[in-house]
């Protein structure tokens, strides 16, 4: 089966390493560092009761309100 701790670690790598995501009390900060072999990364994050859709491509970061 899939180990929950392993999945959480994977999400952490994508959010903090690839996206460079850091949450503060008043802002989401990004400093993307996408590996060369990965073209795009997409994920959702909840911040201040808003569900946001994050999409990363080399040289482009998009943050938008996610449905729901």
Coordinates of C-alpha atoms in Angstrom, one line a residue:
X1 CA 0.0 0.0 0.0
X2 CA 0.9 3.7 0.0
X3 CA 2.4 5.0 3.2
X4 CA 0.9 8.3 4.3
X5 CA 4.2 9.7 5.5
X6 CA 5.8 9.0 2.1
X7 CA 3.0 10.9 0.3
X8 CA 3.3 13.8 2.7
X9 CA 7.0 14.0 2.0
X10 CA 6.4 14.0 -1.7
X11 CA 3.9 16.9 -1.4
X12 CA 6.4 18.8 0.8
X13 CA 9.2 18.4 -1.9
X14 CA 6.9 19.7 -4.6
X15 CA 5.6 22.6 -2.6
X16 CA 8.7 23.8 -0.8
X17 CA 11.5 22.7 -3.2
X18 CA 10.0 22.9 -6.7
X19 CA 7.6 25.8 -6.1
X20 CA 9.7 27.4 -3.4
X21 CA 6.4 28.0 -1.5
X22 CA 6.6 29.6 1.9
X23 CA 3.4 30.7 3.8
X24 CA 3.5 33.7 6.1
X25 CA 0.6 35.2 8.1
X26 CA -0.1 37.7 5.3
X27 CA 1.3 36.3 2.0
X28 CA 2.2 33.3 0.0
X29 CA 5.8 33.6 -1.2
X30 CA 7.2 31.7 -4.2
X31 CA 10.8 31.1 -5.3
X32 CA 10.4 28.3 -7.9
X33 CA 13.3 26.0 -8.7
X34 CA 12.0 23.5 -11.2
X35 CA 14.3 20.5 -12.0
X36 CA 15.2 20.4 -15.7
X37 CA 13.5 17.0 -16.3
X38 CA 10.1 18.2 -15.0
X39 CA 8.0 20.4 -17.3
X40 CA 5.0 21.3 -15.2
X41 CA 3.8 20.9 -11.6
X42 CA 0.2 21.6 -10.5
X43 CA -1.3 21.4 -7.0
X44 CA -3.9 23.0 -4.8
X45 CA -3.2 24.7 -1.5
X46 CA -5.6 26.2 1.1
X47 CA -4.6 29.6 2.4
X48 CA -6.8 31.7 4.6
X49 CA -9.9 29.6 3.8
X50 CA -9.4 30.0 0.1
X51 CA -8.6 27.0 -2.1
X52 CA -5.9 28.1 -4.7
X53 CA -4.7 26.3 -7.8
X54 CA -0.9 26.6 -8.3
X55 CA 0.6 25.8 -11.8
X56 CA 4.3 26.0 -12.4
X57 CA 6.0 25.8 -15.8
X58 CA 9.6 26.8 -16.5
X59 CA 9.6 30.7 -16.3
X60 CA 5.8 30.9 -15.5
X61 CA 3.9 30.7 -12.2
X62 CA 0.1 30.9 -12.1
X63 CA -2.0 31.2 -9.0
X64 CA -5.8 31.2 -9.3
X65 CA -8.9 30.5 -7.3
X66 CA -9.8 26.8 -7.5
X67 CA -13.4 25.7 -7.9
X68 CA -14.9 24.6 -4.6

